[in-house]
């Protein structure tokens, strides 16, 4: 109770800016670990050559599909588990995590088999061509073999966070990233496995991380227990998991389709263009993931105070978060624009790839200043339970807005159309977010004014 009271006091009474920062720092670290891993992984692959780099970019949507299904079970399962723990139903929570994890592993095996059977048409759909096909097949086939580890790892990370073991989850993320960074050059260059070595390094790192996270349950360090005897699937468990997990799955699949369409459009111009987009997306991810981590610190502050009817604190949290995130995004915009060349050259690209990537990074950076506001308002809708608005904004940036642009702009502006699609989608999403943000801000101010009147009357 002391911990619960202390957390409640922090969220409901503590200085808003300090509370958000305190909650955001671990999330930022966790997100940056993922971003750094992706950055370094791409860097090593790019050192092999343009065809290998383009193959990894074509294979990235495959990895995202596997992550999407992992999040379906991980986020859905963690949400239901945390609610059960809140209701003091520890036995039911233990049963749930057992069912969710075993189902996740089985799903990974099924997805892996299906992926290997339909591997050629799948990679062709995501932008493979004659230059990079052999590299792409080598990369994606290993990813599908390791699918049970990718999905299982995602599920375990989320379920440990659900029971409050955030440090264990963060350690798992960091272990996986560090192992991947160490194994990448060994398999790629020492064992001369090329792009297939990068995929194998990923799977081995995921496998070891899975064992590390499972050890928390095996050594009984977790709050809930995972046992085979508790594997009792039920309609109730799956309905609760899918209710929360399906929107995340859909959002991630749309993002995967968007990247596939971007690759396909770039392939129409050259393999170098595909490689360049791969470099740009990984650099951009470094800036975006830190922003995402910060807004995850904002979410519980807004949610708690909205539930407690402390609307002024919600408004204060929005104001502070918009200010901090926008300043950060403007700084990232400046860094990406001014230092585009030296950042891109870390990947040692060929001259043609470098020119496209430098141009692409500067174009993508144009929309960076508006992303802070978009992300804060998106998280706000999630925090206060406005599921429809949150879902709409979540699928807009890399779904509703981006997919049509990728189908239209390349036909009008060639490669510039491919490079411009994402930032234009970001600006369009910002406009939609601003409209919804103005509406919700008015609602919050109205609720706050009502509370002030009640307080004065009392």
Coordinates of C-alpha atoms in Angstrom, one line a residue:
X1 CA 0.0 0.0 0.0
X2 CA 2.9 2.4 0.8
X3 CA 4.2 2.0 -2.8
X4 CA 0.7 2.5 -4.2
X5 CA 0.2 5.6 -2.0
X6 CA 3.6 7.0 -3.0
X7 CA 2.9 6.5 -6.7
X8 CA -0.6 8.1 -6.4
X9 CA 0.9 11.1 -4.5
X10 CA 3.6 11.5 -7.2
X11 CA 1.1 11.4 -10.1
X12 CA -1.6 13.5 -8.4
X13 CA 0.4 16.1 -6.4
X14 CA 4.0 16.2 -7.7
X15 CA 5.2 18.9 -10.0
X16 CA 3.9 17.9 -13.4
X17 CA 7.1 18.5 -15.4
X18 CA 9.3 16.5 -12.9
X19 CA 6.8 13.6 -12.7
X20 CA 6.7 13.3 -16.5
X21 CA 10.5 13.4 -16.7
X22 CA 10.8 10.8 -14.0
X23 CA 8.5 8.4 -15.7
X24 CA 9.8 9.2 -19.2
X25 CA 13.5 8.5 -18.6
X26 CA 13.2 4.6 -18.3
X27 CA 10.9 4.6 -21.3
X28 CA 13.3 6.8 -23.4
X29 CA 16.2 4.5 -22.4
X30 CA 14.3 1.4 -23.5
X31 CA 13.2 3.0 -26.8
X32 CA 16.7 4.3 -27.5
X33 CA 18.2 0.8 -26.9
X34 CA 15.9 -0.5 -29.7
X35 CA 16.8 2.5 -31.9
X36 CA 20.5 2.1 -31.4
X37 CA 20.3 -1.6 -32.2
X38 CA 18.5 -0.9 -35.4
X39 CA 20.9 1.8 -36.3
X40 CA 24.0 -0.3 -35.7
X41 CA 22.5 -3.4 -37.3
X42 CA 21.8 -1.3 -40.5
X43 CA 25.3 0.2 -40.3
X44 CA 27.0 -3.2 -40.4
X45 CA 24.8 -4.5 -43.2
X46 CA 25.4 -1.3 -45.2
X47 CA 29.2 -2.0 -45.0
X48 CA 28.6 -5.2 -47.0
X49 CA 27.3 -3.3 -49.9
X50 CA 24.3 -1.7 -51.6
X51 CA 22.5 -5.0 -52.5
X52 CA 22.8 -6.3 -48.9
X53 CA 21.5 -2.9 -47.5
X54 CA 18.5 -3.0 -49.9
X55 CA 17.8 -6.6 -48.9
X56 CA 17.7 -5.7 -45.2
X57 CA 15.3 -2.9 -46.0
X58 CA 13.1 -5.2 -48.0
X59 CA 13.2 -7.7 -45.1
X60 CA 12.3 -5.1 -42.6
X61 CA 8.5 -5.3 -43.2
X62 CA 8.8 -9.1 -42.6
X63 CA 10.4 -8.4 -39.2
X64 CA 7.6 -5.9 -38.5
X65 CA 4.9 -8.4 -39.3
X66 CA 6.5 -10.8 -36.7
X67 CA 6.7 -8.0 -34.2
X68 CA 3.1 -7.1 -34.9
X69 CA 1.8 -10.6 -33.9
X70 CA 4.1 -10.6 -30.9
X71 CA 2.5 -7.3 -29.8
X72 CA -1.0 -8.7 -30.4
X73 CA -0.4 -11.2 -27.7
X74 CA 2.1 -9.2 -25.6
X75 CA 0.0 -6.0 -25.3
X76 CA -3.3 -7.7 -25.2
X77 CA -2.1 -10.3 -22.6
X78 CA -0.3 -7.7 -20.5
X79 CA -3.4 -5.5 -20.4
X80 CA -5.7 -8.3 -19.2
X81 CA -3.0 -9.6 -16.7
X82 CA -2.6 -6.1 -15.1
X83 CA -6.4 -5.8 -14.7
X84 CA -6.6 -9.3 -13.1
X85 CA -3.8 -8.4 -10.7
X86 CA -5.6 -5.2 -9.8
X87 CA -8.7 -7.3 -9.0
X88 CA -6.4 -9.6 -6.8
X89 CA -7.1 -12.6 -9.2
X90 CA -3.5 -13.8 -9.1
X91 CA -4.3 -17.4 -10.0
X92 CA -6.3 -16.2 -13.1
X93 CA -3.4 -13.9 -14.0
X94 CA -1.0 -16.9 -13.8
X95 CA -3.3 -18.9 -16.0
X96 CA -3.5 -16.1 -18.5
X97 CA 0.2 -15.5 -18.9
X98 CA 0.7 -19.3 -19.4
X99 CA -2.0 -19.4 -22.1
X100 CA -0.7 -16.2 -23.8
X101 CA 3.0 -17.3 -23.9
X102 CA 2.4 -20.8 -25.2
X103 CA -0.1 -19.5 -27.8
X104 CA 2.4 -16.9 -28.8
X105 CA 5.1 -19.5 -29.4
X106 CA 2.7 -21.8 -31.3
X107 CA 1.7 -18.8 -33.5
X108 CA 5.4 -18.1 -34.1
X109 CA 5.9 -21.6 -35.4
X110 CA 2.9 -21.4 -37.7
X111 CA 3.9 -18.0 -39.0
X112 CA 7.5 -19.2 -39.5
X113 CA 6.3 -22.2 -41.6
X114 CA 3.9 -20.1 -43.6
X115 CA 6.6 -17.5 -44.2
X116 CA 9.0 -20.1 -45.5
X117 CA 6.4 -21.6 -47.8
X118 CA 5.4 -18.3 -49.3
X119 CA 8.8 -16.6 -49.0
X120 CA 9.4 -15.7 -52.7
X121 CA 6.0 -14.0 -53.4
X122 CA 6.2 -12.2 -50.0
X123 CA 9.6 -10.6 -50.6
X124 CA 8.7 -9.7 -54.2
X125 CA 5.6 -7.9 -52.8
X126 CA 7.9 -6.0 -50.4
X127 CA 10.2 -4.8 -53.1
X128 CA 12.8 -7.5 -53.9
X129 CA 14.4 -7.3 -57.3
X130 CA 16.9 -9.3 -59.3
X131 CA 19.8 -7.4 -57.7
X132 CA 19.0 -8.2 -54.1
X133 CA 16.7 -11.3 -54.3
X134 CA 19.3 -13.8 -53.1
X135 CA 20.3 -11.5 -50.2
X136 CA 16.7 -10.9 -49.3
X137 CA 15.9 -14.6 -49.2
X138 CA 18.9 -15.4 -47.0
X139 CA 17.9 -12.6 -44.6
X140 CA 14.1 -13.3 -44.4
X141 CA 14.3 -17.1 -44.3
X142 CA 16.4 -16.9 -41.1
X143 CA 13.9 -14.4 -39.6
X144 CA 11.1 -16.8 -40.2
X145 CA 13.0 -19.7 -38.6
X146 CA 13.5 -17.6 -35.5
X147 CA 9.8 -16.4 -35.5
X148 CA 8.9 -18.2 -32.2
X149 CA 11.7 -16.3 -30.4
X150 CA 10.8 -12.9 -31.9
X151 CA 7.1 -13.3 -30.9
X152 CA 7.8 -15.0 -27.6
X153 CA 10.3 -12.3 -26.6
X154 CA 7.8 -9.6 -27.3
X155 CA 5.1 -11.3 -25.2
X156 CA 7.4 -11.8 -22.2
X157 CA 8.6 -8.2 -22.2
X158 CA 5.1 -6.9 -22.1
X159 CA 3.8 -9.3 -19.5
X160 CA 6.7 -8.6 -17.1
X161 CA 6.0 -4.9 -17.4
X162 CA 2.3 -5.6 -16.7
X163 CA 3.2 -7.1 -13.2
X164 CA 5.5 -4.2 -12.4
X165 CA 8.8 -5.9 -13.3
X166 CA 9.9 -3.0 -15.6
X167 CA 13.5 -3.3 -14.7
X168 CA 13.6 -7.0 -15.8
X169 CA 11.9 -6.0 -19.0
X170 CA 14.4 -3.2 -19.7
X171 CA 17.3 -5.5 -18.9
X172 CA 16.0 -8.0 -21.4
X173 CA 15.8 -5.3 -24.1
X174 CA 19.3 -4.1 -23.3
X175 CA 20.7 -7.7 -23.3
X176 CA 19.2 -8.4 -26.7
X177 CA 20.5 -5.1 -28.2
X178 CA 24.1 -5.6 -26.8
X179 CA 24.3 -9.2 -27.9
X180 CA 23.1 -8.2 -31.4
X181 CA 25.6 -5.5 -31.7
X182 CA 28.4 -7.9 -30.6
X183 CA 27.3 -10.8 -32.8
X184 CA 26.6 -8.7 -36.0
X185 CA 30.3 -8.1 -37.0
X186 CA 31.3 -11.7 -36.0
X187 CA 28.7 -13.4 -38.2
X188 CA 28.8 -10.8 -41.0
X189 CA 32.5 -10.3 -41.4
X190 CA 34.5 -13.0 -39.4
X191 CA 32.3 -15.9 -40.5
X192 CA 31.7 -14.1 -43.8
X193 CA 27.9 -14.9 -43.7
X194 CA 26.9 -11.5 -45.1
X195 CA 23.3 -10.3 -44.6
X196 CA 22.3 -13.7 -43.5
X197 CA 24.7 -13.3 -40.6
X198 CA 22.9 -10.1 -39.5
X199 CA 19.6 -12.1 -39.4
X200 CA 21.2 -15.0 -37.5
X201 CA 22.7 -12.5 -35.0
X202 CA 19.2 -11.1 -34.4
X203 CA 17.7 -14.6 -33.8
X204 CA 20.4 -15.7 -31.5
X205 CA 20.1 -12.5 -29.5
X206 CA 16.3 -12.9 -29.3
X207 CA 16.7 -16.5 -28.2
X208 CA 19.1 -15.7 -25.4
X209 CA 16.9 -12.8 -24.3
X210 CA 13.9 -15.1 -24.2
X211 CA 15.7 -17.5 -21.9
X212 CA 16.7 -14.6 -19.7
X213 CA 13.1 -13.4 -19.4
X214 CA 11.8 -16.9 -18.9
X215 CA 14.3 -17.4 -16.1
X216 CA 12.3 -14.8 -14.0
X217 CA 9.4 -17.2 -14.1
X218 CA 11.5 -20.4 -13.7
X219 CA 13.3 -18.9 -10.7
X220 CA 10.0 -17.7 -9.2
X221 CA 11.1 -14.0 -9.2
X222 CA 8.0 -12.9 -11.0
X223 CA 4.7 -11.9 -9.3
X224 CA 2.7 -14.4 -11.2
X225 CA 3.7 -18.0 -12.0
X226 CA 3.9 -19.7 -15.4
X227 CA 3.3 -23.5 -15.4
X228 CA 2.4 -25.9 -18.1
X229 CA -0.4 -27.3 -15.8
X230 CA -2.0 -23.8 -16.1
X231 CA -2.3 -24.0 -19.9
X232 CA -6.1 -24.0 -20.0
X233 CA -7.2 -21.9 -23.1
X234 CA -10.6 -20.3 -22.8
X235 CA -12.8 -18.0 -24.9
X236 CA -12.6 -15.4 -22.1
X237 CA -8.8 -15.1 -22.2
X238 CA -8.6 -14.9 -26.0
X239 CA -11.4 -12.4 -26.3
X240 CA -9.8 -10.1 -23.7
X241 CA -6.4 -10.4 -25.3
X242 CA -7.7 -9.8 -28.9
X243 CA -9.9 -6.9 -27.7
X244 CA -6.8 -4.9 -26.8
X245 CA -4.2 -6.5 -29.0
X246 CA -6.0 -6.4 -32.4
X247 CA -5.8 -2.6 -32.9
X248 CA -2.1 -2.8 -32.3
X249 CA -1.8 -5.7 -34.8
X250 CA -3.7 -3.7 -37.4
X251 CA -1.6 -0.6 -36.8
X252 CA 1.7 -2.5 -37.1
X253 CA 0.5 -4.4 -40.2
X254 CA -0.4 -1.1 -41.9
X255 CA 3.0 0.2 -41.1
X256 CA 4.6 -3.0 -42.6
X257 CA 2.5 -2.6 -45.8
X258 CA 3.5 1.1 -46.0
X259 CA 7.2 0.2 -45.8
X260 CA 6.7 -2.5 -48.4
X261 CA 4.9 -0.1 -50.8
X262 CA 7.8 2.4 -50.2
X263 CA 10.3 -0.2 -51.1
X264 CA 8.3 -1.3 -54.1
X265 CA 8.1 2.3 -55.4
X266 CA 11.8 2.9 -54.8
X267 CA 12.7 -0.4 -56.6
X268 CA 11.2 1.0 -59.7
X269 CA 14.0 3.5 -59.8
X270 CA 17.0 1.6 -58.5
X271 CA 18.4 -0.8 -55.8
X272 CA 20.4 2.2 -54.6
X273 CA 17.1 4.0 -53.9
X274 CA 15.9 1.2 -51.7
X275 CA 19.2 1.1 -49.8
X276 CA 19.1 4.8 -49.3
X277 CA 15.5 4.7 -47.8
X278 CA 16.7 2.0 -45.5
X279 CA 19.4 4.3 -44.2
X280 CA 17.1 7.3 -43.9
X281 CA 14.4 5.3 -42.0
X282 CA 16.9 4.0 -39.4
X283 CA 18.5 7.4 -38.8
X284 CA 15.0 8.9 -38.4
X285 CA 14.1 6.2 -36.0
X286 CA 16.8 7.4 -33.6
X287 CA 15.1 10.7 -33.3
X288 CA 11.5 9.4 -33.3
X289 CA 12.0 6.7 -30.6
X290 CA 13.2 9.1 -28.0
X291 CA 10.1 11.2 -28.6
X292 CA 8.0 8.1 -28.3
X293 CA 9.7 7.3 -25.0
X294 CA 9.0 10.8 -23.6
X295 CA 5.3 10.7 -24.5
X296 CA 5.0 7.3 -22.7
X297 CA 6.0 9.3 -19.5
X298 CA 3.2 11.8 -20.2
X299 CA 0.5 9.1 -20.6
X300 CA 0.2 7.9 -17.0
X301 CA 0.2 11.4 -15.7
X302 CA -2.6 12.5 -18.0
X303 CA -4.5 9.2 -17.4
X304 CA -4.3 9.3 -13.6
X305 CA -5.3 13.0 -13.2
X306 CA -8.1 12.7 -15.7
X307 CA -9.5 9.7 -13.7
X308 CA -9.0 11.7 -10.5
X309 CA -10.9 14.7 -12.1
X310 CA -7.8 16.9 -11.6
X311 CA -8.3 18.5 -15.0
X312 CA -6.0 21.5 -14.5
X313 CA -3.1 19.0 -14.0
X314 CA -4.1 17.3 -17.2
X315 CA -4.0 20.6 -19.0
X316 CA -0.7 21.5 -17.4
X317 CA 0.7 18.1 -18.5
X318 CA -0.4 18.7 -22.1
X319 CA 1.2 22.2 -22.1
X320 CA 4.5 21.0 -20.6
X321 CA 4.7 17.9 -22.9
X322 CA 3.9 19.9 -26.0
X323 CA 6.6 22.5 -25.1
X324 CA 9.3 19.9 -24.3
X325 CA 8.6 17.6 -27.2
X326 CA 8.4 20.4 -29.8
X327 CA 11.7 21.9 -28.6
X328 CA 13.3 18.5 -28.9
X329 CA 11.8 17.9 -32.4
X330 CA 13.1 21.3 -33.6
X331 CA 16.6 20.4 -32.4
X332 CA 16.4 17.0 -34.1
X333 CA 15.2 18.8 -37.3
X334 CA 18.3 21.1 -37.2
X335 CA 20.7 18.2 -36.5
X336 CA 19.3 16.0 -39.4
X337 CA 19.3 19.0 -41.8
X338 CA 22.7 20.5 -41.0
X339 CA 24.6 17.2 -40.3
X340 CA 22.8 15.0 -42.9
X341 CA 26.0 14.2 -44.8
X342 CA 28.3 13.1 -41.9
X343 CA 25.4 11.1 -40.3
X344 CA 24.7 9.3 -43.6
X345 CA 28.4 8.6 -44.2
X346 CA 28.6 6.5 -41.0
X347 CA 27.0 3.8 -43.2
X348 CA 29.8 4.0 -45.8
X349 CA 27.3 4.1 -48.7
X350 CA 28.2 4.2 -52.4
X351 CA 28.2 7.8 -53.8
X352 CA 24.8 7.3 -55.5
X353 CA 23.2 5.9 -52.3
X354 CA 24.8 8.6 -50.2
X355 CA 23.3 11.4 -52.4
X356 CA 19.8 9.9 -52.2
X357 CA 20.0 9.3 -48.5
X358 CA 21.3 12.8 -47.7
X359 CA 18.5 14.3 -49.7
X360 CA 15.9 11.9 -48.2
X361 CA 17.0 12.7 -44.6
X362 CA 16.6 16.4 -45.1
X363 CA 13.2 15.9 -46.7
X364 CA 12.0 13.6 -43.9
X365 CA 13.3 16.1 -41.3
X366 CA 11.0 18.8 -42.6
X367 CA 8.0 17.2 -40.7
X368 CA 9.9 16.6 -37.5
X369 CA 8.8 19.9 -35.7
X370 CA 5.1 18.9 -35.9
X371 CA 5.6 15.3 -34.6
X372 CA 5.9 16.3 -30.9
X373 CA 2.4 17.8 -30.8
X374 CA 1.0 14.9 -32.8
X375 CA 2.5 12.3 -30.4
X376 CA 1.4 14.1 -27.2
X377 CA -2.2 14.4 -28.4
X378 CA -2.3 10.8 -29.6
X379 CA -1.1 9.6 -26.1
X380 CA -3.7 12.0 -24.5
X381 CA -6.6 10.2 -26.2
X382 CA -5.2 6.8 -25.1
X383 CA -4.8 8.1 -21.5
X384 CA -8.3 9.5 -21.2
X385 CA -10.0 6.5 -22.8
X386 CA -11.0 8.0 -26.1
X387 CA -10.3 4.8 -28.0
X388 CA -11.7 5.8 -31.4
X389 CA -9.7 9.0 -31.7
X390 CA -6.6 7.3 -30.4
X391 CA -7.0 4.5 -33.0
X392 CA -7.7 6.9 -35.8
X393 CA -4.5 8.9 -35.1
X394 CA -2.4 5.8 -34.6
X395 CA -3.2 4.4 -38.0
X396 CA -3.1 7.7 -39.8
X397 CA 0.6 8.4 -40.0
X398 CA 1.7 5.1 -41.6
X399 CA -1.6 3.9 -42.8
X400 CA -4.5 6.1 -43.8
X401 CA -2.3 9.0 -44.9
X402 CA 0.8 7.3 -46.1
X403 CA -0.5 4.4 -48.2
X404 CA -2.5 6.6 -50.7
X405 CA 0.5 9.0 -51.0
X406 CA 2.8 6.1 -51.9
X407 CA 0.5 5.1 -54.6
X408 CA 0.0 8.6 -56.0
X409 CA 3.2 10.7 -55.5
X410 CA 5.8 8.5 -57.2
X411 CA 3.7 8.7 -60.4
X412 CA 3.7 12.5 -60.3
X413 CA 7.2 13.3 -58.9
X414 CA 9.2 10.1 -59.5
X415 CA 11.8 9.3 -56.7
X416 CA 11.1 12.7 -55.1
X417 CA 7.5 11.5 -54.6
X418 CA 8.8 8.4 -52.8
X419 CA 11.0 10.5 -50.5
X420 CA 8.3 13.0 -49.8
X421 CA 5.4 10.7 -49.0
X422 CA 6.3 10.2 -45.3
X423 CA 6.8 13.8 -44.3
X424 CA 3.6 14.8 -46.2
X425 CA 1.7 12.1 -44.3
X426 CA 3.2 13.4 -41.1
X427 CA 1.9 17.0 -41.8
X428 CA -1.5 15.7 -42.8
X429 CA -1.7 13.7 -39.6
X430 CA -0.7 16.8 -37.7
X431 CA -3.6 18.7 -39.2
X432 CA -6.0 16.0 -38.2
X433 CA -4.4 15.8 -34.7
X434 CA -4.7 19.6 -34.3
X435 CA -8.4 19.5 -35.1
X436 CA -9.1 16.7 -32.6
X437 CA -6.7 18.4 -30.1
X438 CA -8.6 21.7 -30.2
X439 CA -11.9 19.8 -29.5
X440 CA -10.5 17.8 -26.6
X441 CA -8.7 20.8 -25.2
X442 CA -12.1 22.7 -25.1
X443 CA -13.7 19.7 -23.4
X444 CA -11.0 19.6 -20.7
X445 CA -11.2 23.4 -20.1
X446 CA -15.0 23.1 -19.8
X447 CA -14.6 20.2 -17.2
X448 CA -12.0 22.3 -15.4
X449 CA -14.2 25.4 -15.2
X450 CA -17.0 23.2 -13.9
X451 CA -14.8 21.9 -11.1
X452 CA -13.7 25.4 -10.2
X453 CA -17.4 26.5 -9.9
X454 CA -18.2 23.5 -7.7
X455 CA -15.2 24.2 -5.5
X456 CA -16.2 27.9 -5.0
X457 CA -19.8 26.9 -4.2
X458 CA -18.5 24.4 -1.6

